[in-house]
Short mmCIF file of N, CA and C in Angstrom, two decimals:
data_model
loop_
_atom_site.label_atom_id
_atom_site.label_comp_id
_atom_site.label_asym_id
_atom_site.label_seq_id
_atom_site.Cartn_x
_atom_site.Cartn_y
_atom_site.Cartn_z
N MET T 1 198.09 136.30 64.61
CA MET T 1 196.60 136.85 64.05
C MET T 1 195.58 136.06 64.44
N GLU T 2 194.63 136.77 65.01
CA GLU T 2 193.31 136.07 65.07
C GLU T 2 192.17 135.87 63.83
N HIS T 3 192.58 137.16 63.37
CA HIS T 3 191.63 137.19 62.14
C HIS T 3 191.90 138.02 60.93
N VAL T 4 191.71 137.80 59.68
CA VAL T 4 192.13 138.43 58.51
C VAL T 4 190.83 138.23 57.60
N THR T 5 190.57 139.79 57.43
CA THR T 5 189.47 139.81 56.18
C THR T 5 189.55 140.91 55.19
N VAL T 6 188.88 140.72 53.98
CA VAL T 6 188.99 142.06 52.86
C VAL T 6 187.70 142.27 52.92
N ARG T 7 187.42 143.78 53.32
CA ARG T 7 186.33 144.31 53.54
C ARG T 7 186.13 145.75 52.58
N SER T 8 184.96 146.22 52.46
CA SER T 8 185.21 147.37 52.11
C SER T 8 184.81 148.21 53.29
N TYR T 9 184.96 149.36 53.16
CA TYR T 9 185.05 150.62 54.38
C TYR T 9 184.51 151.79 53.67
N SER T 10 184.44 152.91 54.63
CA SER T 10 184.21 154.13 54.51
C SER T 10 184.98 154.77 55.43
N ALA T 11 186.12 155.41 54.49
CA ALA T 11 187.01 156.20 54.81
C ALA T 11 186.85 157.31 55.92
N LEU T 12 185.50 158.18 55.24
CA LEU T 12 185.18 159.48 55.99
C LEU T 12 184.19 158.64 57.15
N GLY T 13 183.23 158.15 56.97
CA GLY T 13 182.48 157.63 57.60
C GLY T 13 183.04 156.77 59.02
N GLU T 14 184.16 156.06 58.84
CA GLU T 14 184.66 155.21 59.79
C GLU T 14 185.89 155.78 60.49
N PHE T 15 186.60 156.69 59.58
CA PHE T 15 188.00 157.00 60.13
C PHE T 15 188.10 158.58 59.88
N GLY T 16 187.01 159.21 59.52
CA GLY T 16 187.20 160.61 59.15
C GLY T 16 188.01 161.25 58.27
N GLY T 17 188.36 160.24 57.09
CA GLY T 17 189.21 160.23 56.02
C GLY T 17 190.37 159.63 55.92
N TRP T 18 191.03 159.69 55.09
CA TRP T 18 192.06 158.93 54.62
C TRP T 18 193.51 158.97 55.51
N GLY T 19 194.54 158.15 54.93
CA GLY T 19 195.74 158.70 55.69
C GLY T 19 196.21 157.61 57.15
N ILE T 20 196.91 157.99 57.91
CA ILE T 20 197.00 157.25 59.27
C ILE T 20 195.88 157.50 60.06
N ARG T 21 194.65 156.79 60.58
CA ARG T 21 193.70 157.32 61.26
C ARG T 21 193.21 156.41 62.54
N PHE T 22 192.86 156.99 63.48
CA PHE T 22 192.38 156.58 64.60
C PHE T 22 190.99 156.29 64.88
N SER T 23 190.51 155.51 65.25
CA SER T 23 189.01 155.43 65.64
C SER T 23 189.12 154.66 66.93
N TRP T 24 187.46 154.44 67.46
CA TRP T 24 187.37 153.84 68.59
C TRP T 24 187.60 151.97 68.38
N ASN T 25 187.37 151.85 67.26
CA ASN T 25 187.60 150.24 66.76
C ASN T 25 189.01 149.96 66.32
N GLY T 26 189.57 150.51 66.17
CA GLY T 26 191.16 150.59 65.47
C GLY T 26 191.75 151.74 64.73
N THR T 27 193.02 151.12 63.77
CA THR T 27 193.54 152.16 63.14
C THR T 27 193.51 151.71 61.74
N ALA T 28 193.55 152.73 60.98
CA ALA T 28 193.38 152.48 59.46
C ALA T 28 194.93 153.05 58.93
N HIS T 29 195.45 152.56 57.89
CA HIS T 29 196.26 153.14 57.06
C HIS T 29 195.95 153.24 55.42
N THR T 30 195.49 154.18 54.93
CA THR T 30 194.67 154.23 53.81
C THR T 30 194.97 155.38 53.02
N VAL T 31 195.14 155.15 51.84
CA VAL T 31 195.56 156.05 50.91
C VAL T 31 194.23 156.79 49.77
N SER T 32 193.58 156.03 49.36
CA SER T 32 192.53 155.99 48.58
C SER T 32 191.69 154.72 48.34
N GLY T 33 190.64 154.91 47.82
CA GLY T 33 189.44 153.72 47.81
C GLY T 33 188.92 153.35 48.76
N ASN T 34 188.44 152.26 48.78
CA ASN T 34 187.25 151.92 49.81
C ASN T 34 187.43 150.52 50.32
N TRP T 35 188.37 149.65 49.96
CA TRP T 35 188.95 148.46 50.16
C TRP T 35 190.04 148.16 51.14
N GLY T 36 189.91 147.24 52.16
CA GLY T 36 191.26 147.13 52.94
C GLY T 36 191.09 145.63 53.40
N ILE T 37 192.31 145.51 54.17
CA ILE T 37 192.69 144.32 54.88
C ILE T 37 192.44 144.55 56.56
N ASP T 38 191.35 143.92 56.96
CA ASP T 38 191.03 144.33 58.47
C ASP T 38 191.76 142.88 59.20
N ILE T 39 192.69 143.41 59.89
CA ILE T 39 193.47 142.50 60.82
C ILE T 39 192.92 142.66 61.97
N LYS T 40 192.80 141.42 62.88
CA LYS T 40 192.56 141.55 64.42
C LYS T 40 193.53 140.63 64.82
N LEU T 41 194.24 140.89 65.98
CA LEU T 41 195.40 140.48 66.60
C LEU T 41 195.06 139.99 68.20
N LYS T 42 195.50 138.71 68.37
CA LYS T 42 195.22 137.78 69.22
C LYS T 42 195.51 138.66 70.65
N GLY T 43 194.32 138.76 71.29
CA GLY T 43 194.53 139.48 72.82
C GLY T 43 194.11 140.96 72.48
N LYS T 44 194.03 141.60 71.26
CA LYS T 44 193.69 142.82 71.09
C LYS T 44 192.10 142.99 70.89
N LYS T 45 191.45 144.34 71.73
CA LYS T 45 190.28 144.43 71.05
C LYS T 45 189.90 145.45 69.67
N ARG T 46 191.27 146.00 69.57
CA ARG T 46 191.05 146.71 68.10
C ARG T 46 191.68 146.22 66.85
N THR T 47 191.36 146.86 65.65
CA THR T 47 191.65 146.09 64.73
C THR T 47 192.74 147.19 63.90
N LEU T 48 193.28 146.58 62.80
CA LEU T 48 194.21 147.40 61.93
C LEU T 48 193.47 147.20 60.68
N LEU T 49 193.40 148.20 59.96
CA LEU T 49 192.93 148.16 58.62
C LEU T 49 193.92 148.88 57.62
N VAL T 50 194.38 148.13 56.78
CA VAL T 50 195.29 148.68 55.67
C VAL T 50 194.83 148.64 54.51
N GLY T 51 194.31 149.78 53.98
CA GLY T 51 194.06 149.81 52.30
C GLY T 51 194.44 149.09 51.45
N THR T 52 193.80 148.76 50.18
CA THR T 52 194.34 148.19 48.97
C THR T 52 193.45 148.28 47.77
N ARG T 53 194.09 148.27 46.55
CA ARG T 53 193.54 148.54 45.55
C ARG T 53 193.35 147.24 44.66
N HIS T 54 193.57 146.04 45.23
CA HIS T 54 193.65 144.86 44.87
C HIS T 54 192.68 143.88 45.72
N PRO T 55 191.71 144.02 45.98
CA PRO T 55 191.23 143.10 47.30
C PRO T 55 190.85 141.72 46.47
N ASP T 56 190.70 141.52 45.43
CA ASP T 56 190.65 139.90 45.07
C ASP T 56 191.98 139.20 45.00
N GLU T 57 192.92 140.06 44.75
CA GLU T 57 194.49 139.26 44.86
C GLU T 57 194.61 138.92 46.50
N ILE T 58 194.52 140.07 47.23
CA ILE T 58 194.59 139.65 48.39
C ILE T 58 193.88 138.53 49.03
N ARG T 59 192.59 138.49 48.57
CA ARG T 59 191.56 137.42 49.19
C ARG T 59 191.99 136.31 48.68
N GLN T 60 192.45 135.97 47.76
CA GLN T 60 193.07 134.65 47.04
C GLN T 60 194.36 134.43 47.82
N GLN T 61 195.09 135.56 48.00
CA GLN T 61 196.76 135.01 48.87
C GLN T 61 196.13 134.54 50.55
N ILE T 62 195.14 135.44 50.85
CA ILE T 62 194.90 134.88 52.28
C ILE T 62 194.32 133.45 52.28
N GLY T 63 193.50 132.95 51.35
CA GLY T 63 193.06 131.71 51.14
C GLY T 63 194.29 130.75 50.87
N ASN T 64 194.93 130.87 50.06
CA ASN T 64 196.18 130.17 49.50
C ASN T 64 197.04 129.99 51.05
N GLU T 65 197.47 131.02 51.95
CA GLU T 65 198.21 130.89 52.89
C GLU T 65 197.67 130.24 54.06
N GLN T 66 196.14 130.55 54.22
CA GLN T 66 195.30 130.01 55.17
C GLN T 66 196.35 130.96 56.67
N LEU T 67 196.01 132.23 56.29
CA LEU T 67 196.62 133.06 57.66
C LEU T 67 195.45 133.27 58.44
N VAL T 68 194.17 133.03 58.36
CA VAL T 68 193.24 133.09 59.55
C VAL T 68 193.16 132.21 60.54
N GLY T 69 193.25 132.61 61.59
CA GLY T 69 193.43 131.68 62.71
C GLY T 69 194.84 131.23 63.04
N ASN T 70 195.86 131.52 62.33
CA ASN T 70 197.01 131.13 62.80
C ASN T 70 197.75 132.13 63.80
#
């Protein structure tokens, strides 16, 4: 992984709705809500966004495991 962030997103605005969706910027796997884990893989232009209902817990885990930049 090159970079991992937790961010808010607009399912309708960025991906055209919920579910497994594709856009020019990447792929989204979402069910509901507006928070997601944005993952950029090394050597890839597009990102993968996975929806979450627990953004604070994910942020804490990312910080504890130091996933960013590994």
